[in-house]
CSV table of C-alpha atoms in Angstrom, one decimal:
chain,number,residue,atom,x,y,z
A,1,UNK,CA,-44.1,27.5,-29.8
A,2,UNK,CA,-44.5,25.2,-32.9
A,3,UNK,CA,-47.1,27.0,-35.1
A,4,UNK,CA,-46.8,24.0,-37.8
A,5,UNK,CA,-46.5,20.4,-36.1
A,6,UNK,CA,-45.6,17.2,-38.5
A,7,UNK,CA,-46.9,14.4,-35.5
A,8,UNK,CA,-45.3,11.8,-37.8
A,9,UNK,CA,-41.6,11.6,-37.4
A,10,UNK,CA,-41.7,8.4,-40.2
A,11,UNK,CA,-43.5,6.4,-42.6
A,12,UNK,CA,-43.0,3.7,-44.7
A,13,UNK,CA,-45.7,2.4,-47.4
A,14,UNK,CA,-45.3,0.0,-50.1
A,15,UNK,CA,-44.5,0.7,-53.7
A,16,UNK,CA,-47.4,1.3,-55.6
A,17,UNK,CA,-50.0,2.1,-52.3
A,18,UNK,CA,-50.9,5.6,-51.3
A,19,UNK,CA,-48.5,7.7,-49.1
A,20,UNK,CA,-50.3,9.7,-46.7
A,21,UNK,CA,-48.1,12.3,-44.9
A,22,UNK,CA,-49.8,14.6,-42.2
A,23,UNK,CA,-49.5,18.5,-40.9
A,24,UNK,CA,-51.2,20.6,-38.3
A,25,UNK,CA,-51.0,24.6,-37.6
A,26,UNK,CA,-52.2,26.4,-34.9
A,27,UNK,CA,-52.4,30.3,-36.4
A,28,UNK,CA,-55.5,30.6,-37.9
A,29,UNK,CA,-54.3,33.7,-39.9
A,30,UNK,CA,-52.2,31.2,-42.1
A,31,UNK,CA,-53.9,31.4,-45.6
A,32,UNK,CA,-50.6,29.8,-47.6
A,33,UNK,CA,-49.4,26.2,-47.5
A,34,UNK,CA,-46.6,24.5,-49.2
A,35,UNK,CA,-45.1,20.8,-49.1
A,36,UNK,CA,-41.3,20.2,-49.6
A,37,UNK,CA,-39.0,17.7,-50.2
A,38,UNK,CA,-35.7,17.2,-48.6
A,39,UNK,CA,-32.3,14.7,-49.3
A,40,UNK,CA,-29.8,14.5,-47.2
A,41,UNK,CA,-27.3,17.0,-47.0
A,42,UNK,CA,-29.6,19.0,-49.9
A,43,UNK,CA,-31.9,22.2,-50.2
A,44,UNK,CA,-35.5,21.5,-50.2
A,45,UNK,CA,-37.6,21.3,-53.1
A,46,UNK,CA,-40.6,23.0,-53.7
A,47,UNK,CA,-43.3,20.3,-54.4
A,48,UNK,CA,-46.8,21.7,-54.0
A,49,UNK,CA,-48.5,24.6,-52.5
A,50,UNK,CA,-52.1,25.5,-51.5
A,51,UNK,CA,-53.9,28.9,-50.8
A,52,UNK,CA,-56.7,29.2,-48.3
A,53,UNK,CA,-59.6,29.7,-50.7
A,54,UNK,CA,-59.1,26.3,-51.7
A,55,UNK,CA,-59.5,22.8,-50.0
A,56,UNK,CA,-58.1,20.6,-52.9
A,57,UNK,CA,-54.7,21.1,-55.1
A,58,UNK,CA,-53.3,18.7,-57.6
A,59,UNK,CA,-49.8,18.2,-58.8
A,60,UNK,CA,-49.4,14.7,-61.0
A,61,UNK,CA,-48.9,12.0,-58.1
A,62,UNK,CA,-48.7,14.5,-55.8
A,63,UNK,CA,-52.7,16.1,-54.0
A,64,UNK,CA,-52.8,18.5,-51.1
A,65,UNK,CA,-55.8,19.2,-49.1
A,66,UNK,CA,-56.7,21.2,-46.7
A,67,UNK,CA,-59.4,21.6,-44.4
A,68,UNK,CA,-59.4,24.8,-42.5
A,69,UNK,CA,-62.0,24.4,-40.2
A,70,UNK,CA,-59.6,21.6,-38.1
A,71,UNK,CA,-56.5,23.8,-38.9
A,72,UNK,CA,-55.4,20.7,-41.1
A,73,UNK,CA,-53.1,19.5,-44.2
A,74,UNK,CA,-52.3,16.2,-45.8
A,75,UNK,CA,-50.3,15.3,-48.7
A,76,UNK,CA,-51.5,12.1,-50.5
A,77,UNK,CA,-49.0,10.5,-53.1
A,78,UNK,CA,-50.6,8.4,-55.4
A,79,UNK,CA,-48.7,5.7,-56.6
A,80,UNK,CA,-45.5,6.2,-54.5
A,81,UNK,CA,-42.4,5.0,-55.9
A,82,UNK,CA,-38.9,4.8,-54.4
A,83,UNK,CA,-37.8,7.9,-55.3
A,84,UNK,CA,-39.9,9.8,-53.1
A,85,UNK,CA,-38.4,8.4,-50.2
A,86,UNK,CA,-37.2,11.4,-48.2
A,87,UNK,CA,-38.1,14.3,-45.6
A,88,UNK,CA,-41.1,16.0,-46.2
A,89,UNK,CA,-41.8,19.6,-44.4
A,90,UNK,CA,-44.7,21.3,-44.8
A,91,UNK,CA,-44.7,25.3,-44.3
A,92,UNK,CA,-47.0,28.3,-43.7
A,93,UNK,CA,-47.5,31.6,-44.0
A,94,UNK,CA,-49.8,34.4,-43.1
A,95,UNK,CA,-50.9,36.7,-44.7
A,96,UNK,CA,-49.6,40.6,-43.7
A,97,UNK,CA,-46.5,38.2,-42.6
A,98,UNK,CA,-42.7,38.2,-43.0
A,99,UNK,CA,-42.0,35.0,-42.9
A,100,UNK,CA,-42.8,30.8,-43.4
A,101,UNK,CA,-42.9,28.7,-40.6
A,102,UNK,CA,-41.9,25.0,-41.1
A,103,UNK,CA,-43.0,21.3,-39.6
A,104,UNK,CA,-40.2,19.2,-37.9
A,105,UNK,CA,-40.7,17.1,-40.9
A,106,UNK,CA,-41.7,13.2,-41.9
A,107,UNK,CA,-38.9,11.0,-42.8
A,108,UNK,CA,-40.6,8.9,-45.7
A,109,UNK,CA,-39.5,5.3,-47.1
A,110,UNK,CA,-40.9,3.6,-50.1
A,111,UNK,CA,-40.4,-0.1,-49.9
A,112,UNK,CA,-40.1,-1.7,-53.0
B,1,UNK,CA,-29.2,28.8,-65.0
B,2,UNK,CA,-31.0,30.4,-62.0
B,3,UNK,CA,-30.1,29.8,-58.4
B,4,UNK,CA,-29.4,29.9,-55.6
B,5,UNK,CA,-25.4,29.3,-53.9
B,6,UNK,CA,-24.3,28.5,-50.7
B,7,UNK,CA,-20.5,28.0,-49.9
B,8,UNK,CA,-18.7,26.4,-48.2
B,9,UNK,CA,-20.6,23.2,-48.6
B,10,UNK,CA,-18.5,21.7,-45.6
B,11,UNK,CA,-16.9,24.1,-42.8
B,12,UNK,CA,-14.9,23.2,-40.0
B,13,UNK,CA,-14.1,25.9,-37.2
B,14,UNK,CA,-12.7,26.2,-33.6
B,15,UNK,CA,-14.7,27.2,-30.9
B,16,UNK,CA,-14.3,30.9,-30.5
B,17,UNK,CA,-13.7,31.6,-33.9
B,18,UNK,CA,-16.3,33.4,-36.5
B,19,UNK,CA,-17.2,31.5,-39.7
B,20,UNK,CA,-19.3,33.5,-43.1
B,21,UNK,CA,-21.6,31.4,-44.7
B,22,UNK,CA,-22.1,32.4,-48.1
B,23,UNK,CA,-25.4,32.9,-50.4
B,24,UNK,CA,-26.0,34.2,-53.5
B,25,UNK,CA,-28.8,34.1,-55.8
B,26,UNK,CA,-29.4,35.1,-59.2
B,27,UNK,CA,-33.1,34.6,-59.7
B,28,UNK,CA,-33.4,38.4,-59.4
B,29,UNK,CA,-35.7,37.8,-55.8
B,30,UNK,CA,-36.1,40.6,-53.0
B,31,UNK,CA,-36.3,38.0,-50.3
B,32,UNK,CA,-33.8,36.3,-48.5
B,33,UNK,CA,-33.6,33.8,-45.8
B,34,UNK,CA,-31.6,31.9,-43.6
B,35,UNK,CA,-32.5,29.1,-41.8
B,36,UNK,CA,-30.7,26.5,-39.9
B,37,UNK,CA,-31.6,22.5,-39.4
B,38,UNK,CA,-30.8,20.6,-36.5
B,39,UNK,CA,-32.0,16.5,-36.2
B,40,UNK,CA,-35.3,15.7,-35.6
B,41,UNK,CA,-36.7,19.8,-35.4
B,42,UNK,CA,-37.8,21.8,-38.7
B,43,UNK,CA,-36.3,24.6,-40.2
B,44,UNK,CA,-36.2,27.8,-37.8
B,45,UNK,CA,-35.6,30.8,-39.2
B,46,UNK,CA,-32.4,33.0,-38.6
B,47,UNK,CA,-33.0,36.1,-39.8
B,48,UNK,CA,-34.7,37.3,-43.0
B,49,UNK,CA,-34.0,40.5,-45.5
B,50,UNK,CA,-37.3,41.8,-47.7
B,51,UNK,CA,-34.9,44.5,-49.3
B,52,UNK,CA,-31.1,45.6,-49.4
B,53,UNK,CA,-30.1,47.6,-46.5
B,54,UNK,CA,-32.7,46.3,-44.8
B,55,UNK,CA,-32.9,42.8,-42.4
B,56,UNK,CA,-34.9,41.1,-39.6
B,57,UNK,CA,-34.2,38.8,-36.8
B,58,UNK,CA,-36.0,35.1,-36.9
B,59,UNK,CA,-36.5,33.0,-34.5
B,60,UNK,CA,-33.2,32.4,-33.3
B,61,UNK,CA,-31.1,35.3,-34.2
B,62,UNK,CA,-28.9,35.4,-31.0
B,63,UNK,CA,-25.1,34.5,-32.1
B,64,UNK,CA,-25.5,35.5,-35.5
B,65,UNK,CA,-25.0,38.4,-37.7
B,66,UNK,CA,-26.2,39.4,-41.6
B,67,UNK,CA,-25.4,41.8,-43.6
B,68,UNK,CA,-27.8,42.8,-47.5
B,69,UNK,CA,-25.4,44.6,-49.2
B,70,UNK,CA,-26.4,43.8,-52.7
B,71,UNK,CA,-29.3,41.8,-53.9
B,72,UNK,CA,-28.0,39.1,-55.2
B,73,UNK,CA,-26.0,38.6,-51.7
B,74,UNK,CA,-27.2,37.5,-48.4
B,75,UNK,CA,-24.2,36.4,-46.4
B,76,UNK,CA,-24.6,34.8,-42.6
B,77,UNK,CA,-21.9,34.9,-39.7
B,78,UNK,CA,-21.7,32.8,-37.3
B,79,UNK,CA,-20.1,34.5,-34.6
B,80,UNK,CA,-18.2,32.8,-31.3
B,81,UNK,CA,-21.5,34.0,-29.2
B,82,UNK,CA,-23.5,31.0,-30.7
B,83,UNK,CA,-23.7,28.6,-27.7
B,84,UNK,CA,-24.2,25.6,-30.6
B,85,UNK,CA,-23.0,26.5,-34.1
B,86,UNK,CA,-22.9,23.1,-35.1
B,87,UNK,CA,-25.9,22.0,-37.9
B,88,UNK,CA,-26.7,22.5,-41.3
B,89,UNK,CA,-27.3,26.0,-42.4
B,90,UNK,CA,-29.9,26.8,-45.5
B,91,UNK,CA,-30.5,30.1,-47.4
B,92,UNK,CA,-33.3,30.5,-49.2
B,93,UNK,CA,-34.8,33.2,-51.3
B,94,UNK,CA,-38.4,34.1,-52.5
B,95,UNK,CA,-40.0,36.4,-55.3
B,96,UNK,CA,-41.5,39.1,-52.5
B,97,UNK,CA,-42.2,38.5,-48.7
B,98,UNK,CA,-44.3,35.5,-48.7
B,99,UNK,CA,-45.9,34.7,-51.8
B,100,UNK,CA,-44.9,31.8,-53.7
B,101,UNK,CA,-42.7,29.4,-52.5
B,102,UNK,CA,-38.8,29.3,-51.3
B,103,UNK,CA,-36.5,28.1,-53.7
B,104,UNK,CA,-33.2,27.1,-51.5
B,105,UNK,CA,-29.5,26.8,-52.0
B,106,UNK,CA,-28.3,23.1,-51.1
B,107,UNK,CA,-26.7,24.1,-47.7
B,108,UNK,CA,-23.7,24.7,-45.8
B,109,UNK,CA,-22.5,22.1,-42.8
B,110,UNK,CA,-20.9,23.8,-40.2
B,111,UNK,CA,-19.1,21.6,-37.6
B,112,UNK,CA,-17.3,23.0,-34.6
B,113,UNK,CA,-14.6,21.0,-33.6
């Protein structure tokens, strides 16, 4: 059972625009959220997290919000460049809990 | 420079045969993971180790074995019991159980032949 679902398996967005890139959980005892980055045939990176008692974090280009209520996370990238193009995964975690659970991931392209 | 190491990078191995992936980290964390990444699905957890001498399955723990000797070292075996060994295989590593984030090691391929 998928406790963290990424709906979007791609997205491509112009150079320049807004990337928008999409998560869902289902366990409402989650309380910690992080976004990653992923190259082929690489480790993640660690891009930008988010707690529960907040709805808004702010990294640079890089904004997560949350809204708890619909059980709901979205990274925005603002402007997006080429670089970013890769597979983003977003996590969870509980609190009290052993472990992170992880999206199936969106496969972004930046078009320049 | 802190990090985390996986090797091998690339792994070939005959079906019945057991393969050790390995990982070491020196960014002094208690928590260690492995995970494994097939196409198209996330990262599902293999089994996960809080503390040496001390580890728990993950969600897909059958045909694999761990061991947290020291730790710095978290290695993973794939053993001939795992029905499809073949995908990319990531350890990762956190400061305590689940706060702050997973820094990871850049990954082992495994590919049965």
């Amino acid at each position: 059972d998928q406790q963290v679902k990424q709906n979007s398996p791609s997205l491509s967005v112009q150079e320049g625009r807004i990337s928008i890139l999409n998560c869902d959980y289902t366990n409402s005892m989650f309380d910690y959220f992080l976004w990653y980055k992923k190259y082929p045939a690489e480790g993640p990176t660690f891009l930008i997290s988010i707690s529960s008692i907040k709805d808004k974090n702010e990294d640079g280009r890089f904004t997560v919000f949350l809204n708890k209520s619909a059980k709901h996370l979205s990274l925005h990238i603002v402007p997006s460049q080429p670089g970013d193009s890769a597979v983003y995964f977003c996590a969870a975690s509980a609190v009290g809990g052993n472990q992170f659970y992880f999206g199936t991931g969106t496969s972004l392209t930046v078009i320049p | 420079d802190g990090g985390i190491t996986q090797s091998p990078k690339y792994l070939f191995r005959k079906e019945g045969q057991n393969v050790t992936l390995s990982c070491e980290q020196n960014l002094n964390h208690d928590a260690m993971y492995w995970y494994r990444q097939d196409p198209g699905q996330g990262l599902r957890l293999i089994y996960y180790s809080q503390i040496v001498n001390d580890f728990q399955k993950g969600d897909i723990a059958e045909g694999y074995s761990v061991s947290r000797e020291k730790k710095e070292s978290f290695p993973l075996t794939v053993t001939s019991a795992q029905k499809n060994p073949t995908a990319f295989y990531l350890c990762a590593s956190s400061i305590s159980r689940v706060t702050g984030e997973l820094f990871f090691g850049e990954g082992s391929r495994l590919t049965v032949l």
